[in-house]
């Protein structure tokens, strides 16, 4: 690890000021990706701004038609939330499938969404539910937030404070875990709203994406058979030592069916 | 006073008190006054000419004390890292043995090859300086696979090793095998890959070296399974340090699995550096560093053929293997795919003729050496897989074909056509026991239940034998060993009757401190808590070859047993004097020396006291003191074996294989501590599960980059991958070890991969699948199903 300055502000404006005033500074939330990167000397920020003292960024609130999860809320809290288990059980289930117990205790929803790892679980839930990313500066719709491999719409100095999820009629998530990393080889989040269905895929390509033909088919008939015959094109899908692109394409259909099953159960 | 806890009891492990309370003493826990930090600069290229190293910027960095390179090694006239085995080809020509410099000279041959060593005040300063070192490489094409490496146009690692072939080794009667194949009613053929593995012990490797100018002595603390062997190889052959001036300490070590049973260049560099900088030097590997420098295991490509008569009797077995050695010869490297592989191809069967040819091949990868099982899992996998292939092709039940060819219990000792003679065994008994324990008769019901969920269930058998307890020195010497393979133990009885044992094996998780204490407690009648086991320090332990090849109990335990016998013999002489009886009339039982047929006796403690306070003592004929030592060189290997049965379920939609049930009935000879044996079997099986389903070291051909270089990409088996296992022993006693023990450290790893893959193939056999290479990953299974002869009902 290379040396860096360490700041632990307890007010959001202070954190934002530190982040924008120190060049090459970085936020640390749960640190599940950043800390290993630092240890391998692959990143060398001048300063770390730790968000762990920002109590306002923690917790889950019921706003009626929406549920808001503070950016610093750990996965384990989301997984165990009675509110989410009742109103968006698919999202609680997704959180329960992330990593291992240590990762779920430290890792946060804001950190995961800001990092936008192409195989992370939360981006599928956020995009699949059409959530809103609330930041220190503005609100960003999920459809405009995820821009590809580790890229997001966040501006320099901008801090995610919460994610606001609309409550769907039904939602489900299914993933095939990469056996070593426990990231998604392919994960699919399916959500049914009164005005239609959203299907978001993670793990398969360079970033989370929606599958329009599946959304259309499921909007007409919300059951696994509606999408069983829908094949995903392998263009742009990832091939690596764990899974080839055509296998990932096949898994998108399989996981989508299982996500629908989960949403119906 | 505590109790005797003897052979067959299952006390909790003595060593766990310190391990579970965080009071272990590992190399990375050790701090020495004035200690410096060392970091290795490693090659980022698989194959490159090392043109120049510019130290200037790195030397100017804060805190830097020294930077050492291959040129410094050459200037100091230091030796090459030695190989402990010298094998020969069919014509008796010795293997090609290119030098293995401790820091690269002229060329680098794998990603991770050591180029320089940076010594600084702190690890962070050493890291900073290492990044400033300018190494000028001329990158060459890499070759990483054995099939590619032996092609005529392949990149050549060494100028004097044509086609990268280190040795073209063979074993067995080639002509007899060819004759048998001509008569065969059926020939089964199988091509397979035995996947490359990375051991990943929980504790990464580490070392500290210190030089004392006042005494001209060196101390090396290292994460080793065999400190005396490191002292010999490094002191005598690399650094030219006299043995009495070099102390090697391997304190608590957090798992080895073979990875820590080699003499590594890091140890030599650090020891050498400590004298040059006149301060202690410490190095602790990161996990990432371990991936590209810990010796890897397995990595074979094999073609096998089994000849059978019309009844399914095996007539002959022919195996041709290309074995990957990596970039250099490691300590045991060439021995593993030859001497520990070919002689096991007989398995538990009466196959009369066997021929094995192994081409040992250099590639631009981490050197390959022993990993738990070492050669024997590879042999078992080839044999147990082709037996299933033959059974399937001939329409004979898989259990039945095994029975028809198995060596009957009465036929032991059994001489195989491939050097080894099994002393004892009962493979049929193990098979029968396992069939019951695995509830094979109700498998059909379980298979149907899986089918009703759209899943394919399969059952797989592995009836296997291995050779361990390495090794009879004379036999090993004939095969090319350059050292002996005996073991030693000293039993020191203190004046108050407590016992300290100094033994040459090394405990790094196996529970030796408990098992060996049970042997002493049983034999001397001393309380279990009054026995301590000392190991891992060349200044405290007389000598020893260390722990590997399931040899600790078999060879070390035998030395310990013999040394306790000597203690008893001397005790009888003392007792005879004190009791005024003839020595032949003295009996020793339950910790008491007594005169036969009388109630007169002396306790063990009284005899120990008399030995150290010899006022009333036969000093004219007997030395005072009660401390005895024994060296034991085995007369044969031991041959544990057994039957493993795996039951798996395949999800055809995703290709995922789930291990549902696992049953092992093993013959490990006498069991000293059943709890520890069970733990060894569990751990061994899990490592076999890892190889069969998850683990795979993958290199990029051309660049030589390790693509599976972290625990994010290299999948170690985890608790949630595993079912509860049923393990049991069905033991016959070894006829030549003092206690009848056979060893149990590796059996699980040797028996299990074949059982699991046989189960996966069984699950998919209705689709025409005849073989699955390891690891049976979801992607690989799905691909097989795409190519299978029948359509898969995925809906």
PDB file of N, CA, C and O in Angstrom, chain B residues 109 141-157 163-165 193-194 196 299-301 322-327 359-366 368 697-705:
ATOM      1  N   UNK B 109      12.220 -17.204 -17.137  1.00  0.00           N
ATOM      2  CA  UNK B 109      11.524 -18.318 -17.783  1.00  0.00           C
ATOM      3  C   UNK B 109      10.102 -18.527 -17.283  1.00  0.00           C
ATOM      4  O   UNK B 109       9.436 -19.463 -17.698  1.00  0.00           O
ATOM      5  N   UNK B 141       8.592 -15.145 -27.173  1.00  0.00           N
ATOM      6  CA  UNK B 141       7.328 -15.888 -27.075  1.00  0.00           C
ATOM      7  C   UNK B 141       7.409 -16.932 -25.964  1.00  0.00           C
ATOM      8  O   UNK B 141       8.450 -17.557 -25.772  1.00  0.00           O
ATOM      9  N   UNK B 142       6.319 -17.105 -25.239  1.00  0.00           N
ATOM     10  CA  UNK B 142       6.253 -18.107 -24.178  1.00  0.00           C
ATOM     11  C   UNK B 142       5.552 -19.347 -24.689  1.00  0.00           C
ATOM     12  O   UNK B 142       4.716 -19.275 -25.590  1.00  0.00           O
ATOM     13  N   UNK B 143       5.877 -20.475 -24.076  1.00  0.00           N
ATOM     14  CA  UNK B 143       5.113 -21.691 -24.325  1.00  0.00           C
ATOM     15  C   UNK B 143       4.715 -22.239 -22.962  1.00  0.00           C
ATOM     16  O   UNK B 143       5.547 -22.355 -22.063  1.00  0.00           O
ATOM     17  N   UNK B 144       3.415 -22.501 -22.782  1.00  0.00           N
ATOM     18  CA  UNK B 144       2.939 -22.868 -21.440  1.00  0.00           C
ATOM     19  C   UNK B 144       2.345 -24.274 -21.369  1.00  0.00           C
ATOM     20  O   UNK B 144       2.302 -24.883 -20.306  1.00  0.00           O
ATOM     21  N   UNK B 145       1.880 -24.785 -22.494  1.00  0.00           N
ATOM     22  CA  UNK B 145       1.259 -26.114 -22.491  1.00  0.00           C
ATOM     23  C   UNK B 145       2.244 -27.168 -22.963  1.00  0.00           C
ATOM     24  O   UNK B 145       3.120 -26.900 -23.790  1.00  0.00           O
ATOM     25  N   UNK B 146       2.107 -28.397 -22.451  1.00  0.00           N
ATOM     26  CA  UNK B 146       3.070 -29.442 -22.813  1.00  0.00           C
ATOM     27  C   UNK B 146       2.938 -29.850 -24.285  1.00  0.00           C
ATOM     28  O   UNK B 146       3.949 -30.138 -24.941  1.00  0.00           O
ATOM     29  N   UNK B 147       1.721 -29.881 -24.800  1.00  0.00           N
ATOM     30  CA  UNK B 147       1.553 -30.282 -26.206  1.00  0.00           C
ATOM     31  C   UNK B 147       2.251 -29.284 -27.123  1.00  0.00           C
ATOM     32  O   UNK B 147       2.884 -29.657 -28.105  1.00  0.00           O
ATOM     33  N   UNK B 148       2.145 -27.998 -26.764  1.00  0.00           N
ATOM     34  CA  UNK B 148       2.772 -26.949 -27.559  1.00  0.00           C
ATOM     35  C   UNK B 148       4.288 -26.973 -27.375  1.00  0.00           C
ATOM     36  O   UNK B 148       5.050 -26.744 -28.311  1.00  0.00           O
ATOM     37  N   UNK B 149       4.731 -27.267 -26.156  1.00  0.00           N
ATOM     38  CA  UNK B 149       6.166 -27.158 -25.837  1.00  0.00           C
ATOM     39  C   UNK B 149       7.013 -28.180 -26.590  1.00  0.00           C
ATOM     40  O   UNK B 149       8.183 -27.928 -26.862  1.00  0.00           O
ATOM     41  N   UNK B 150       6.450 -29.348 -26.922  1.00  0.00           N
ATOM     42  CA  UNK B 150       7.260 -30.369 -27.594  1.00  0.00           C
ATOM     43  C   UNK B 150       7.184 -30.276 -29.118  1.00  0.00           C
ATOM     44  O   UNK B 150       7.804 -31.073 -29.817  1.00  0.00           O
ATOM     45  N   UNK B 151       6.424 -29.291 -29.629  1.00  0.00           N
ATOM     46  CA  UNK B 151       6.414 -29.096 -31.084  1.00  0.00           C
ATOM     47  C   UNK B 151       7.785 -28.611 -31.544  1.00  0.00           C
ATOM     48  O   UNK B 151       8.482 -27.905 -30.827  1.00  0.00           O
ATOM     49  N   UNK B 152       8.120 -28.953 -32.779  1.00  0.00           N
ATOM     50  CA  UNK B 152       9.455 -28.622 -33.279  1.00  0.00           C
ATOM     51  C   UNK B 152       9.684 -27.110 -33.330  1.00  0.00           C
ATOM     52  O   UNK B 152      10.812 -26.650 -33.161  1.00  0.00           O
ATOM     53  N   UNK B 153       8.617 -26.345 -33.580  1.00  0.00           N
ATOM     54  CA  UNK B 153       8.800 -24.899 -33.718  1.00  0.00           C
ATOM     55  C   UNK B 153       8.517 -24.148 -32.408  1.00  0.00           C
ATOM     56  O   UNK B 153       8.373 -22.933 -32.413  1.00  0.00           O
ATOM     57  N   UNK B 154       8.444 -24.869 -31.302  1.00  0.00           N
ATOM     58  CA  UNK B 154       8.107 -24.211 -30.032  1.00  0.00           C
ATOM     59  C   UNK B 154       9.273 -23.348 -29.546  1.00  0.00           C
ATOM     60  O   UNK B 154      10.435 -23.646 -29.829  1.00  0.00           O
ATOM     61  N   UNK B 155       8.966 -22.284 -28.814  1.00  0.00           N
ATOM     62  CA  UNK B 155      10.042 -21.538 -28.153  1.00  0.00           C
ATOM     63  C   UNK B 155      10.870 -22.489 -27.286  1.00  0.00           C
ATOM     64  O   UNK B 155      10.319 -23.382 -26.648  1.00  0.00           O
ATOM     65  N   UNK B 156      12.174 -22.299 -27.292  1.00  0.00           N
ATOM     66  CA  UNK B 156      13.071 -23.176 -26.539  1.00  0.00           C
ATOM     67  C   UNK B 156      13.504 -22.456 -25.261  1.00  0.00           C
ATOM     68  O   UNK B 156      14.066 -21.361 -25.326  1.00  0.00           O
ATOM     69  N   UNK B 157      13.274 -23.095 -24.106  1.00  0.00           N
ATOM     70  CA  UNK B 157      13.632 -22.441 -22.845  1.00  0.00           C
ATOM     71  C   UNK B 157      15.134 -22.441 -22.620  1.00  0.00           C
ATOM     72  O   UNK B 157      15.696 -21.473 -22.125  1.00  0.00           O
ATOM     73  N   UNK B 163      13.721 -29.423 -27.861  1.00  0.00           N
ATOM     74  CA  UNK B 163      12.269 -29.649 -27.775  1.00  0.00           C
ATOM     75  C   UNK B 163      11.730 -29.536 -26.347  1.00  0.00           C
ATOM     76  O   UNK B 163      10.656 -30.046 -26.050  1.00  0.00           O
ATOM     77  N   UNK B 164      12.497 -28.909 -25.488  1.00  0.00           N
ATOM     78  CA  UNK B 164      12.080 -28.671 -24.094  1.00  0.00           C
ATOM     79  C   UNK B 164      11.872 -29.955 -23.305  1.00  0.00           C
ATOM     80  O   UNK B 164      11.217 -29.939 -22.266  1.00  0.00           O
ATOM     81  N   UNK B 165      12.402 -31.063 -23.802  1.00  0.00           N
ATOM     82  CA  UNK B 165      12.192 -32.333 -23.097  1.00  0.00           C
ATOM     83  C   UNK B 165      13.336 -32.583 -22.118  1.00  0.00           C
ATOM     84  O   UNK B 165      14.485 -32.758 -22.508  1.00  0.00           O
ATOM     85  N   UNK B 193      -6.744 -34.757 -19.491  1.00  0.00           N
ATOM     86  CA  UNK B 193      -5.879 -33.717 -18.959  1.00  0.00           C
ATOM     87  C   UNK B 193      -5.988 -33.780 -17.442  1.00  0.00           C
ATOM     88  O   UNK B 193      -7.087 -33.875 -16.905  1.00  0.00           O
ATOM     89  N   UNK B 194      -4.858 -33.773 -16.764  1.00  0.00           N
ATOM     90  CA  UNK B 194      -4.897 -33.615 -15.310  1.00  0.00           C
ATOM     91  C   UNK B 194      -4.527 -32.163 -15.023  1.00  0.00           C
ATOM     92  O   UNK B 194      -3.392 -31.741 -15.248  1.00  0.00           O
ATOM     93  N   UNK B 196      -3.724 -28.351 -13.826  1.00  0.00           N
ATOM     94  CA  UNK B 196      -2.689 -27.736 -12.986  1.00  0.00           C
ATOM     95  C   UNK B 196      -3.335 -27.093 -11.764  1.00  0.00           C
ATOM     96  O   UNK B 196      -4.362 -26.409 -11.882  1.00  0.00           O
ATOM     97  N   UNK B 299      -0.746 -31.089 -13.797  1.00  0.00           N
ATOM     98  CA  UNK B 299      -0.497 -30.611 -15.160  1.00  0.00           C
ATOM     99  C   UNK B 299       0.059 -31.699 -16.070  1.00  0.00           C
ATOM    100  O   UNK B 299       1.220 -31.665 -16.473  1.00  0.00           O
ATOM    101  N   UNK B 300      -0.793 -32.685 -16.363  1.00  0.00           N
ATOM    102  CA  UNK B 300      -0.448 -33.763 -17.288  1.00  0.00           C
ATOM    103  C   UNK B 300      -1.405 -33.749 -18.474  1.00  0.00           C
ATOM    104  O   UNK B 300      -2.571 -33.392 -18.331  1.00  0.00           O
ATOM    105  N   UNK B 301      -0.901 -34.216 -19.605  1.00  0.00           N
ATOM    106  CA  UNK B 301      -1.760 -34.587 -20.733  1.00  0.00           C
ATOM    107  C   UNK B 301      -1.451 -36.042 -21.036  1.00  0.00           C
ATOM    108  O   UNK B 301      -0.280 -36.413 -21.209  1.00  0.00           O
ATOM    109  N   UNK B 322       2.518 -36.553 -21.032  1.00  0.00           N
ATOM    110  CA  UNK B 322       3.393 -35.380 -21.081  1.00  0.00           C
ATOM    111  C   UNK B 322       3.191 -34.645 -19.762  1.00  0.00           C
ATOM    112  O   UNK B 322       2.065 -34.269 -19.429  1.00  0.00           O
ATOM    113  N   UNK B 323       4.280 -34.473 -19.019  1.00  0.00           N
ATOM    114  CA  UNK B 323       4.172 -33.861 -17.685  1.00  0.00           C
ATOM    115  C   UNK B 323       4.899 -32.523 -17.682  1.00  0.00           C
ATOM    116  O   UNK B 323       6.054 -32.426 -18.105  1.00  0.00           O
ATOM    117  N   UNK B 324       4.204 -31.510 -17.201  1.00  0.00           N
ATOM    118  CA  UNK B 324       4.754 -30.154 -17.194  1.00  0.00           C
ATOM    119  C   UNK B 324       5.661 -29.952 -15.982  1.00  0.00           C
ATOM    120  O   UNK B 324       5.251 -30.204 -14.849  1.00  0.00           O
ATOM    121  N   UNK B 325       6.882 -29.507 -16.229  1.00  0.00           N
ATOM    122  CA  UNK B 325       7.837 -29.219 -15.147  1.00  0.00           C
ATOM    123  C   UNK B 325       7.911 -27.736 -14.841  1.00  0.00           C
ATOM    124  O   UNK B 325       8.561 -27.337 -13.884  1.00  0.00           O
ATOM    125  N   UNK B 326       7.303 -26.878 -15.707  1.00  0.00           N
ATOM    126  CA  UNK B 326       7.490 -25.449 -15.545  1.00  0.00           C
ATOM    127  C   UNK B 326       8.858 -25.028 -16.053  1.00  0.00           C
ATOM    128  O   UNK B 326       9.484 -25.729 -16.853  1.00  0.00           O
ATOM    129  N   UNK B 327       9.325 -23.876 -15.571  1.00  0.00           N
ATOM    130  CA  UNK B 327      10.518 -23.255 -16.127  1.00  0.00           C
ATOM    131  C   UNK B 327      11.840 -23.825 -15.658  1.00  0.00           C
ATOM    132  O   UNK B 327      12.882 -23.606 -16.296  1.00  0.00           O
ATOM    133  N   UNK B 359       7.022 -38.131 -20.839  1.00  0.00           N
ATOM    134  CA  UNK B 359       7.950 -37.089 -21.291  1.00  0.00           C
ATOM    135  C   UNK B 359       7.814 -35.906 -20.330  1.00  0.00           C
ATOM    136  O   UNK B 359       6.730 -35.348 -20.166  1.00  0.00           O
ATOM    137  N   UNK B 360       8.919 -35.593 -19.685  1.00  0.00           N
ATOM    138  CA  UNK B 360       8.955 -34.523 -18.692  1.00  0.00           C
ATOM    139  C   UNK B 360       9.409 -33.265 -19.423  1.00  0.00           C
ATOM    140  O   UNK B 360      10.474 -33.253 -20.032  1.00  0.00           O
ATOM    141  N   UNK B 361       8.572 -32.214 -19.386  1.00  0.00           N
ATOM    142  CA  UNK B 361       8.706 -31.107 -20.335  1.00  0.00           C
ATOM    143  C   UNK B 361       8.837 -29.759 -19.613  1.00  0.00           C
ATOM    144  O   UNK B 361       8.093 -29.471 -18.677  1.00  0.00           O
ATOM    145  N   UNK B 362       9.774 -28.957 -20.098  1.00  0.00           N
ATOM    146  CA  UNK B 362       9.893 -27.585 -19.588  1.00  0.00           C
ATOM    147  C   UNK B 362       8.929 -26.652 -20.315  1.00  0.00           C
ATOM    148  O   UNK B 362       8.739 -26.771 -21.529  1.00  0.00           O
ATOM    149  N   UNK B 363       8.332 -25.719 -19.566  1.00  0.00           N
ATOM    150  CA  UNK B 363       7.473 -24.685 -20.158  1.00  0.00           C
ATOM    151  C   UNK B 363       7.687 -23.377 -19.402  1.00  0.00           C
ATOM    152  O   UNK B 363       8.281 -23.371 -18.323  1.00  0.00           O
ATOM    153  N   UNK B 364       7.142 -22.297 -19.937  1.00  0.00           N
ATOM    154  CA  UNK B 364       7.272 -20.985 -19.285  1.00  0.00           C
ATOM    155  C   UNK B 364       6.196 -20.799 -18.225  1.00  0.00           C
ATOM    156  O   UNK B 364       5.334 -19.918 -18.322  1.00  0.00           O
ATOM    157  N   UNK B 365       6.241 -21.657 -17.224  1.00  0.00           N
ATOM    158  CA  UNK B 365       5.275 -21.586 -16.131  1.00  0.00           C
ATOM    159  C   UNK B 365       6.027 -21.810 -14.824  1.00  0.00           C
ATOM    160  O   UNK B 365       7.183 -22.227 -14.820  1.00  0.00           O
ATOM    161  N   UNK B 366       5.339 -21.533 -13.717  1.00  0.00           N
ATOM    162  CA  UNK B 366       5.932 -21.780 -12.401  1.00  0.00           C
ATOM    163  C   UNK B 366       6.376 -23.253 -12.332  1.00  0.00           C
ATOM    164  O   UNK B 366       5.659 -24.135 -12.809  1.00  0.00           O
ATOM    165  N   UNK B 368       6.755 -26.994 -11.452  1.00  0.00           N
ATOM    166  CA  UNK B 368       5.736 -27.911 -10.936  1.00  0.00           C
ATOM    167  C   UNK B 368       6.429 -28.940 -10.050  1.00  0.00           C
ATOM    168  O   UNK B 368       7.499 -29.444 -10.389  1.00  0.00           O
ATOM    169  N   UNK B 697      -5.395 -23.824 -12.752  1.00  0.00           N
ATOM    170  CA  UNK B 697      -4.423 -22.769 -13.045  1.00  0.00           C
ATOM    171  C   UNK B 697      -4.367 -22.623 -14.555  1.00  0.00           C
ATOM    172  O   UNK B 697      -4.044 -23.569 -15.264  1.00  0.00           O
ATOM    173  N   UNK B 698      -4.697 -21.436 -15.022  1.00  0.00           N
ATOM    174  CA  UNK B 698      -4.785 -21.207 -16.468  1.00  0.00           C
ATOM    175  C   UNK B 698      -3.743 -20.175 -16.878  1.00  0.00           C
ATOM    176  O   UNK B 698      -3.687 -19.077 -16.331  1.00  0.00           O
ATOM    177  N   UNK B 699      -2.926 -20.551 -17.852  1.00  0.00           N
ATOM    178  CA  UNK B 699      -1.933 -19.628 -18.407  1.00  0.00           C
ATOM    179  C   UNK B 699      -2.346 -19.206 -19.809  1.00  0.00           C
ATOM    180  O   UNK B 699      -2.971 -19.976 -20.543  1.00  0.00           O
ATOM    181  N   UNK B 700      -1.935 -18.013 -20.181  1.00  0.00           N
ATOM    182  CA  UNK B 700      -2.159 -17.528 -21.527  1.00  0.00           C
ATOM    183  C   UNK B 700      -0.987 -17.976 -22.405  1.00  0.00           C
ATOM    184  O   UNK B 700       0.161 -17.626 -22.130  1.00  0.00           O
ATOM    185  N   UNK B 701      -1.303 -18.785 -23.429  1.00  0.00           N
ATOM    186  CA  UNK B 701      -0.272 -19.247 -24.360  1.00  0.00           C
ATOM    187  C   UNK B 701       0.263 -18.019 -25.097  1.00  0.00           C
ATOM    188  O   UNK B 701      -0.478 -17.138 -25.468  1.00  0.00           O
ATOM    189  N   UNK B 702       1.556 -17.965 -25.268  1.00  0.00           N
ATOM    190  CA  UNK B 702       2.130 -16.815 -25.967  1.00  0.00           C
ATOM    191  C   UNK B 702       2.735 -15.811 -25.015  1.00  0.00           C
ATOM    192  O   UNK B 702       3.929 -15.537 -25.071  1.00  0.00           O
ATOM    193  N   UNK B 703       1.901 -15.271 -24.090  1.00  0.00           N
ATOM    194  CA  UNK B 703       2.447 -14.279 -23.155  1.00  0.00           C
ATOM    195  C   UNK B 703       2.928 -14.934 -21.868  1.00  0.00           C
ATOM    196  O   UNK B 703       3.732 -14.368 -21.136  1.00  0.00           O
ATOM    197  N   UNK B 704       2.412 -16.117 -21.564  1.00  0.00           N
ATOM    198  CA  UNK B 704       2.810 -16.779 -20.322  1.00  0.00           C
ATOM    199  C   UNK B 704       2.217 -16.146 -19.079  1.00  0.00           C
ATOM    200  O   UNK B 704       2.674 -16.412 -17.962  1.00  0.00           O
ATOM    201  N   UNK B 705       1.183 -15.298 -19.241  1.00  0.00           N
ATOM    202  CA  UNK B 705       0.557 -14.686 -18.059  1.00  0.00           C
ATOM    203  C   UNK B 705      -0.356 -15.697 -17.370  1.00  0.00           C
ATOM    204  O   UNK B 705      -1.092 -16.431 -18.024  1.00  0.00           O
TER     205      UNK B 705
END
